Short mmCIF file of C-alpha atoms in Angstrom, two decimals:
data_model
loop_
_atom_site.label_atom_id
_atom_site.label_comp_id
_atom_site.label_asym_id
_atom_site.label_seq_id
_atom_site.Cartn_x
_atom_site.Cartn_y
_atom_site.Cartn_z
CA UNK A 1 0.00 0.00 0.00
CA UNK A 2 1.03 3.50 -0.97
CA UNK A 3 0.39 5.25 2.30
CA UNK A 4 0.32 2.00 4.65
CA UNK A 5 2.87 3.38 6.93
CA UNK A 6 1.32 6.68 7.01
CA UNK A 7 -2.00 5.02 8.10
CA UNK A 8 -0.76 3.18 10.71
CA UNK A 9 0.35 6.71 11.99
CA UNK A 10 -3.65 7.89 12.45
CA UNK A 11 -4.95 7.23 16.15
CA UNK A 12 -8.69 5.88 16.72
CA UNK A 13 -10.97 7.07 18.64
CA UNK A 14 -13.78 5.00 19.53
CA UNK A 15 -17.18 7.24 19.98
CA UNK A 16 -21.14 6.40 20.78
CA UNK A 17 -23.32 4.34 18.08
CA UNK A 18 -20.59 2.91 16.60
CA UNK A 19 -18.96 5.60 15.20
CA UNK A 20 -14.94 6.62 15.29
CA UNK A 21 -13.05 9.30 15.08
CA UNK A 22 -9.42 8.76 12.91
CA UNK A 23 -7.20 11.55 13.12
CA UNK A 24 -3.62 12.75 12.47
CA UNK A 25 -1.31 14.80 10.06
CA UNK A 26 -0.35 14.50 6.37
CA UNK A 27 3.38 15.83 5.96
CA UNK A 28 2.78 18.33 3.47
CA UNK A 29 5.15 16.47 0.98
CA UNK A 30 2.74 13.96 0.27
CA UNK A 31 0.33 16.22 -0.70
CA UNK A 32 2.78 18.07 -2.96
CA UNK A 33 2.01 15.59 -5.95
CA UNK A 34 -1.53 16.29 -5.72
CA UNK A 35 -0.98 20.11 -6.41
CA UNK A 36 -1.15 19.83 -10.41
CA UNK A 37 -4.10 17.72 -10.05
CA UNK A 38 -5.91 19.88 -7.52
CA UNK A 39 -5.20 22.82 -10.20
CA UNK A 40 -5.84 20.76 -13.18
CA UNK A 41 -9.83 20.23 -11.38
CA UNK A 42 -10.12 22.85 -10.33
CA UNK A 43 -9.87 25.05 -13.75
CA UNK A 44 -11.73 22.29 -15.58
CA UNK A 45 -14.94 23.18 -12.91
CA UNK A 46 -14.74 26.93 -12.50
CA UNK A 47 -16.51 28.87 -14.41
CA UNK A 48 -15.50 32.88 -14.81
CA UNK A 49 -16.51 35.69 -16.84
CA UNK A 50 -14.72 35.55 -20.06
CA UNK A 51 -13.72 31.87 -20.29
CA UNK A 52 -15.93 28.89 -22.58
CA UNK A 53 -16.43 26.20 -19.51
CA UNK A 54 -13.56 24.00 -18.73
CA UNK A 55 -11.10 26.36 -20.46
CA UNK A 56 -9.95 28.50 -17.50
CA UNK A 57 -6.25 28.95 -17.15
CA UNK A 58 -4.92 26.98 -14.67
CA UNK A 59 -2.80 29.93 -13.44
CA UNK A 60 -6.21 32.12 -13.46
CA UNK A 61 -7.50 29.22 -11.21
CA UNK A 62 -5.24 29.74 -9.01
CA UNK A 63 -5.25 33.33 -9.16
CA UNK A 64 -8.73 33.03 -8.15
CA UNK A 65 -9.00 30.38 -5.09
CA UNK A 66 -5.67 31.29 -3.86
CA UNK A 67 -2.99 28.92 -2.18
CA UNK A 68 -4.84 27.30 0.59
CA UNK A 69 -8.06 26.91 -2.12
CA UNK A 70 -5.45 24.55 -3.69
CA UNK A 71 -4.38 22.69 -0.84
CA UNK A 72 -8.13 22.37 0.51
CA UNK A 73 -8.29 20.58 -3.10
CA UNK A 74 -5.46 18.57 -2.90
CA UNK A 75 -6.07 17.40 0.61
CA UNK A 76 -9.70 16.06 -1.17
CA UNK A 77 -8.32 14.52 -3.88
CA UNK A 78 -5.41 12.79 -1.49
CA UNK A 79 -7.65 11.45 1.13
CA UNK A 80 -9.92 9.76 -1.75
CA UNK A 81 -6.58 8.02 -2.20
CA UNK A 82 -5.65 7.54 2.08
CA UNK A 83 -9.09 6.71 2.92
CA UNK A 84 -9.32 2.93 1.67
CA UNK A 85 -5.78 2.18 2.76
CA UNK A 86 -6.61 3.84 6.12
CA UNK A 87 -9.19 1.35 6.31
CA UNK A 88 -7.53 -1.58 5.79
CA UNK A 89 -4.75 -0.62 7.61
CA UNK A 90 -6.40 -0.40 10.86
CA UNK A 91 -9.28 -3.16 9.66
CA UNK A 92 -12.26 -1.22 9.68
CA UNK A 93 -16.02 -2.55 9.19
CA UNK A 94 -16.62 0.62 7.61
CA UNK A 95 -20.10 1.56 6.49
CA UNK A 96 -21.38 4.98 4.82
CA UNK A 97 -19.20 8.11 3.59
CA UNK A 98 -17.16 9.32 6.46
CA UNK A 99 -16.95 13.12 7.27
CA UNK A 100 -13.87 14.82 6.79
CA UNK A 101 -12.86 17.71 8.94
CA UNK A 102 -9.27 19.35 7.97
CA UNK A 103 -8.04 20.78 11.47
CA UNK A 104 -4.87 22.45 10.07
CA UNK A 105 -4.20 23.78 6.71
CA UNK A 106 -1.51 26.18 5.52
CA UNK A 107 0.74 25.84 2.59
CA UNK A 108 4.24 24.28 3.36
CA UNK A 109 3.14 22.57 7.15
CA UNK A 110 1.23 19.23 7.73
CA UNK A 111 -2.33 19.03 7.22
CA UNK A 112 -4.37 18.31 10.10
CA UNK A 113 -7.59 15.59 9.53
CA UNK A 114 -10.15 14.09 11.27
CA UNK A 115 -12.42 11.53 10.03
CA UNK A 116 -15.15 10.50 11.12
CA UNK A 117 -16.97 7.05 9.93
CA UNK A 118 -19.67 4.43 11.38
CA UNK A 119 -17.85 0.96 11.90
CA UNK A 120 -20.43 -1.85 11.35
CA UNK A 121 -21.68 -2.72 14.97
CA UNK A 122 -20.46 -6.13 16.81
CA UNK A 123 -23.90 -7.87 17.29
CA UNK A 124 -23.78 -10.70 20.00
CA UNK A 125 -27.00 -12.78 20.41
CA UNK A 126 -26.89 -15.66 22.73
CA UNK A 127 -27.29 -18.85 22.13
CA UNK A 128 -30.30 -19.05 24.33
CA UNK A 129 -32.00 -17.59 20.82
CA UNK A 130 -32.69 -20.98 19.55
CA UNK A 131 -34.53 -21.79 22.86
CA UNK A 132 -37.24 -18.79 22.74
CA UNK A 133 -39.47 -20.58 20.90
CA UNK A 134 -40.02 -22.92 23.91
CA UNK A 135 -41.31 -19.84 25.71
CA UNK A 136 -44.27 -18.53 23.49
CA UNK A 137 -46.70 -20.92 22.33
CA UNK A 138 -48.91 -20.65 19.67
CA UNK A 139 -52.27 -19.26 20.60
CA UNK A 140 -55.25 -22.10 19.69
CA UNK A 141 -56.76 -20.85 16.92
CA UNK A 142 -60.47 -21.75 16.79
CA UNK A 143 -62.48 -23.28 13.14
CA UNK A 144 -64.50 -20.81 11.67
CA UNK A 145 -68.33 -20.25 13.33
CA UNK A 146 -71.37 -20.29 11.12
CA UNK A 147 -71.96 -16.74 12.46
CA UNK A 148 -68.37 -16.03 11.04
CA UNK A 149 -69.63 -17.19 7.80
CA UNK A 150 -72.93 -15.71 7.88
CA UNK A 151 -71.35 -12.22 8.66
CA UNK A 152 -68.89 -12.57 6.06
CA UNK A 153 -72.00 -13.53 3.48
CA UNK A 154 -74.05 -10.68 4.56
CA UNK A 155 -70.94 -7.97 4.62
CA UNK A 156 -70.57 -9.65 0.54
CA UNK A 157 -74.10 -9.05 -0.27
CA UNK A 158 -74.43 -6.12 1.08
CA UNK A 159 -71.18 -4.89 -1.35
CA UNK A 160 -73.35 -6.77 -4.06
CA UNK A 161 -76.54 -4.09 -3.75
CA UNK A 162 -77.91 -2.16 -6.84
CA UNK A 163 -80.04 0.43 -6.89
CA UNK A 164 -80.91 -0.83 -3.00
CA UNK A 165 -82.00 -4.22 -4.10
CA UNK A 166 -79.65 -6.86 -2.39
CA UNK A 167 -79.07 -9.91 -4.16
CA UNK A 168 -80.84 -13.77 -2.80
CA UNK A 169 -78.52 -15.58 -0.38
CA UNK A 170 -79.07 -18.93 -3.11
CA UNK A 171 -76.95 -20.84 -5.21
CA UNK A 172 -76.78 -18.10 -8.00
CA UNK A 173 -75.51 -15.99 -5.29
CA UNK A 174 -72.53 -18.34 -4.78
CA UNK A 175 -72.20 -18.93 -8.78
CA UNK A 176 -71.83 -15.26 -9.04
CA UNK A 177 -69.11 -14.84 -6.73
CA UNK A 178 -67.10 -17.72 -7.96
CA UNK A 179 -66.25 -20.70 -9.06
CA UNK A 180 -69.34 -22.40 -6.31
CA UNK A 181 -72.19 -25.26 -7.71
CA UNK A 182 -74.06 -24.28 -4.50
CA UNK A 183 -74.28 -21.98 -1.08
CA UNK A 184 -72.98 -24.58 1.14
CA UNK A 185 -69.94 -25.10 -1.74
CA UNK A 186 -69.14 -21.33 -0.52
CA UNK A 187 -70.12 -21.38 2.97
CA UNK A 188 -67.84 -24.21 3.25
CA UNK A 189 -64.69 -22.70 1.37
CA UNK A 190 -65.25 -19.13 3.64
CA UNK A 191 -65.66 -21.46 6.70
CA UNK A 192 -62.00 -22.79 5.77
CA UNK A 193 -60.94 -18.80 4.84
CA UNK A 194 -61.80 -17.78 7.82
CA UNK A 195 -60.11 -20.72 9.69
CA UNK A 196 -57.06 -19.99 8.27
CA UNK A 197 -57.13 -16.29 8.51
CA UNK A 198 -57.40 -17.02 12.15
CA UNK A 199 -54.15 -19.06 12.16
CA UNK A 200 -52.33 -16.80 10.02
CA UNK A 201 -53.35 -14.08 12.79
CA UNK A 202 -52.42 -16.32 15.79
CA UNK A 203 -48.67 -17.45 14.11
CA UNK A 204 -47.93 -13.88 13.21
CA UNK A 205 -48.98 -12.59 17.21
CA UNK A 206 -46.34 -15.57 17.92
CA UNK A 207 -43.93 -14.40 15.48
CA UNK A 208 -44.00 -10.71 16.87
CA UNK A 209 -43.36 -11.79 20.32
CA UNK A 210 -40.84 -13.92 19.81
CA UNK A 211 -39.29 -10.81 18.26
CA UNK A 212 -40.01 -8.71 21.31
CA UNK A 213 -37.94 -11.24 23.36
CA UNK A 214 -35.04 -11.44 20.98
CA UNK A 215 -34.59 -8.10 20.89
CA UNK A 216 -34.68 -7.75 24.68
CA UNK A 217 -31.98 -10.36 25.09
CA UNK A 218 -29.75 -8.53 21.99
CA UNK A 219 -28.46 -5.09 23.45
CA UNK A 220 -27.36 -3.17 20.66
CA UNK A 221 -26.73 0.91 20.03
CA UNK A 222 -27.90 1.05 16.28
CA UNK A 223 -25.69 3.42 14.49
CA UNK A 224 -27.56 6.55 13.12
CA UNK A 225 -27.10 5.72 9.24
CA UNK A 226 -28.85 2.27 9.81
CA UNK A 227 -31.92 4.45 11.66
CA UNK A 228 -31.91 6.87 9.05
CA UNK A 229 -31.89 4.20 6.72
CA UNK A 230 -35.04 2.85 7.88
CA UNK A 231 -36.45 6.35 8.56
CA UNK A 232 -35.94 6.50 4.53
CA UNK A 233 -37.86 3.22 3.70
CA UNK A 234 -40.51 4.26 5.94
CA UNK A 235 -41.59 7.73 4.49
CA UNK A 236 -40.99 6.36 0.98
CA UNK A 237 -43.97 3.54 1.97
CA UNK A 238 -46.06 6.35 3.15
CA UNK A 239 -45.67 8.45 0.12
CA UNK A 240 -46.92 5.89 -1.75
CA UNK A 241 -49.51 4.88 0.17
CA UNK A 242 -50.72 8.78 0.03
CA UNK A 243 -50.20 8.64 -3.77
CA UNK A 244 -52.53 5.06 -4.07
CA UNK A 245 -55.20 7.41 -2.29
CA UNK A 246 -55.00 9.84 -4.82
CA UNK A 247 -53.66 12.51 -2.57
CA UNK A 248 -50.35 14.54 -2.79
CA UNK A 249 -48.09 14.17 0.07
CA UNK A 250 -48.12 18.24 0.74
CA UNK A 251 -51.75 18.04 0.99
CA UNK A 252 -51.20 15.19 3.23
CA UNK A 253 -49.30 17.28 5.36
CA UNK A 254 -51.12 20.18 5.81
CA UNK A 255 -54.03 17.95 6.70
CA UNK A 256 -52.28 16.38 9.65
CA UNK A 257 -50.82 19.64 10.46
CA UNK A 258 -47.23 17.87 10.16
CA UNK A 259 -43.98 18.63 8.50
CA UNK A 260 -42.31 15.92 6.64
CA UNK A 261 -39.63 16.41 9.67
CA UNK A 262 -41.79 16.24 12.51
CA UNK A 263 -43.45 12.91 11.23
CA UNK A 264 -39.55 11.73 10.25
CA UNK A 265 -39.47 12.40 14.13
CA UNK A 266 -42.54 10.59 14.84
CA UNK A 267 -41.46 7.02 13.47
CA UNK A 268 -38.05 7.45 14.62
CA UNK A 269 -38.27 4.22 17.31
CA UNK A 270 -39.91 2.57 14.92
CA UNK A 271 -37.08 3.31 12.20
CA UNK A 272 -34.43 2.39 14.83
CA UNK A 273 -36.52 -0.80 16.36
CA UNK A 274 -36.12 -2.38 12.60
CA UNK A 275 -33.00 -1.27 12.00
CA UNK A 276 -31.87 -3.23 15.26
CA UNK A 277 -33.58 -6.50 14.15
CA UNK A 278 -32.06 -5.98 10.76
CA UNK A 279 -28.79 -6.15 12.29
CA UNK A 280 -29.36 -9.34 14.23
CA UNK A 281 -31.33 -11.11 11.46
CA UNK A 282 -27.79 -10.58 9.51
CA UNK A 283 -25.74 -11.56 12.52
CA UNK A 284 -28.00 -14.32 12.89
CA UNK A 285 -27.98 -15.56 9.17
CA UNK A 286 -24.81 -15.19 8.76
CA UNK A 287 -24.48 -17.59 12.25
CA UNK A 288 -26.39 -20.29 10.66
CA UNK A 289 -25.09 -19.92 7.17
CA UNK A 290 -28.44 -18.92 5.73
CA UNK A 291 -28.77 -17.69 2.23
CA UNK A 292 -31.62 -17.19 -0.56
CA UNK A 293 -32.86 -19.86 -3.04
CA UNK A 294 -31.88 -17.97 -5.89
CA UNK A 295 -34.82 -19.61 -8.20
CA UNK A 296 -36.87 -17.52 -5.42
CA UNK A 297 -34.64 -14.43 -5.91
CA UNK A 298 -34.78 -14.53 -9.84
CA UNK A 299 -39.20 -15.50 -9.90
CA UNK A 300 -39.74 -12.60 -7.41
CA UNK A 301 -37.20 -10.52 -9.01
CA UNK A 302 -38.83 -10.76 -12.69
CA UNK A 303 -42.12 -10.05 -10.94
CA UNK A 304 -41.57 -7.32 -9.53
CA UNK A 305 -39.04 -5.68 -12.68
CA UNK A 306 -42.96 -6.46 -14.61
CA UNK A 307 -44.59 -4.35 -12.34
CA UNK A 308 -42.10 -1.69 -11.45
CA UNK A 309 -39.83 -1.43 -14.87
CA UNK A 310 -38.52 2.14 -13.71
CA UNK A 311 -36.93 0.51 -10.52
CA UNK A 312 -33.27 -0.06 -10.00
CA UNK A 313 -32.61 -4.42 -10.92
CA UNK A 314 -29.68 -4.80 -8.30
CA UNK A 315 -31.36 -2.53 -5.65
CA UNK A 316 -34.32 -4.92 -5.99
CA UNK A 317 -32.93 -8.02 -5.80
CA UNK A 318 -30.71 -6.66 -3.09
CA UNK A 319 -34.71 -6.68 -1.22
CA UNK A 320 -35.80 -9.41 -2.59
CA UNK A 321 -33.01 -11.68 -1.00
CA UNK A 322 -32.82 -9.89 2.36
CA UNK A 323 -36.41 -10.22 2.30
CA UNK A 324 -36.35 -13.93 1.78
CA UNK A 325 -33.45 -14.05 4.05
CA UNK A 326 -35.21 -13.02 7.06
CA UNK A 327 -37.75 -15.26 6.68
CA UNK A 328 -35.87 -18.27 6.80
CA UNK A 329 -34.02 -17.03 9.78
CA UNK A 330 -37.37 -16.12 11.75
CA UNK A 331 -38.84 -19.40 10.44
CA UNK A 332 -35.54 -20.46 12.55
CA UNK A 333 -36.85 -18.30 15.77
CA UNK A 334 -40.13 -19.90 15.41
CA UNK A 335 -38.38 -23.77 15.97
CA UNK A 336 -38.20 -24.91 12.53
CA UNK A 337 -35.89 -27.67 11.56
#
């Protein structure tokens, strides 16, 4: 590496969430080769009265920004250079852009820098995790009632009503609304809807404590860009979900009286409760050496490239196999085999 020694020169500073701060000094001959380069981009992006963009002398440049303008741009160009070897050299689980913060700067003397970066954050579950299951059981989930079904037939024919006349509950009723010889064919196949609605609801009230207690027995301080990274996922859901209503999201606003900030604020412990169990879902996958079928990936992958065409392939399928991901892992939770 290029600047290996140099990097090994930069002190760490471990701060809350996860975060660090790296400092030191850069002798000011290494930056010295990054002078004609600093110049060199800096007249090819500075526009002045007089000059066609991108033809700007470089001595005008100069002229213009001055001494330290250059260095300020050489220091940029150098740490885009430092920063990946800085990395490796103190092996960093870097995630994000780090923030730069030049602490000394003047022409012929070392340049002062802090950065700042988010380290990915040690997870530690315990092993008790494959236990919890033992400790929430699944609620009983009772069959379907015939009042269930006659609700659910009367809530149907109700929707069914023209010009106030309500359709016979018959077996031309039960034709109409499907594939049904007779009403009992249909009170039958809602009586089995409605008995598996019921354990869909009870495994999914299991699922969501079983969650509760995992992430009671996983301490972990989220770092902020996994929180805002949730905080992101969540406002783009609700956009859309304004949009489907036919409603713009500034008139959504002003209706709830709400800036886009204060409702950012709103769902931040929800934003940061996700972004935990994110983390341990990977930690956790990554334990037991779960992956994606990839014939899943690539089926929900082209379906959902049919229906959103505009959308980014490898961003998608980025979801698509977390997505699938975490369901094998909280299958896992849940006591499968």
């Amino acid at each position: 590496m290029q600047f290996e020694a140099l990097a090994k020169q930069f002190a760490l500073k471990n701060l809350p969430e996860s975060e660090v701060d790296i400092s030191g000094e850069v002798p000011f001959e290494v930056l010295a080769p990054y002078r004609e380069r600093a110049i060199t981009h800096l007249a090819e992006h500075m526009e002045l009265p007089g000059f066609r963009p991108g033809k700007v002398p470089p001595a005008t440049a100069v002229q213009k920004v001055g001494e330290v303008g250059v260095l300020e741009e050489a220091a940029e160009l150098f740490i885009k250079d430092f920063y990946p070897e800085l990395v490796e050299a103190h092996k960093l689980d870097v995630v994000g852009r780090p923030e730069i913060k030049v602490t000394k700067l003047a022409p012929g003397n070392p340049v002062g820098l802090v950065i700042r970066t988010t380290l990915y954050p040690e997870v530690s579950v315990p092993k008790t995790w494959k236990f919890l299951h033992e400790k929430v059981a699944l609620e009983t989930a009772l069959p379907g009632t015939d009042e269930e079904v006659d609700k659910t037939l009367e809530d149907l024919r109700q929707s069914r009503k023209k010009n106030d006349v309500v359709p016979e509950l018959d077996d031309a009723f039960a034709k109409s609304v499907g594939a049904f010889e007779t009403l009992d064919a249909l009170k039958e196949q809602m009586k089995k809807g409605i008995t598996e609605e019921k354990l869909r609801r009870a495994q999914s009230t299991r699922r969501g404590k079983l969650v509760e207690l995992l992430l009671e027995q996983t301490p972990l301080a989220v770092p902020k860009i996994f929180v805002e990274s949730e905080l992101g996922k969540i406002m783009a859901q609700m956009q859309e979900d304004v949009q489907r209503m036919g409603l713009k999201f500034e008139d959504y606003l002003k209706h709830s009286q709400k800036t886009e900030e204060q409702i950012r604020k709103d769902f931040t412990d929800q934003a940061q409760k996700r972004a935990r169990l994110q983390l341990i879902l990977n930690k956790l996958a990554d334990e037991e050496s779960v992956t994606a079928d990839e014939k899943e990936i690539e089926a929900e992958l082209k379906h959902a490239i049919e229906h959103f065409p505009d959308a980014n392939p490898e961003l998608v399928r980025v979801h698509i196999e977390t997505v699938l991901r975490n369901e094998k892992v909280l299958k896992l939770l849940e006591g499968a085999k």
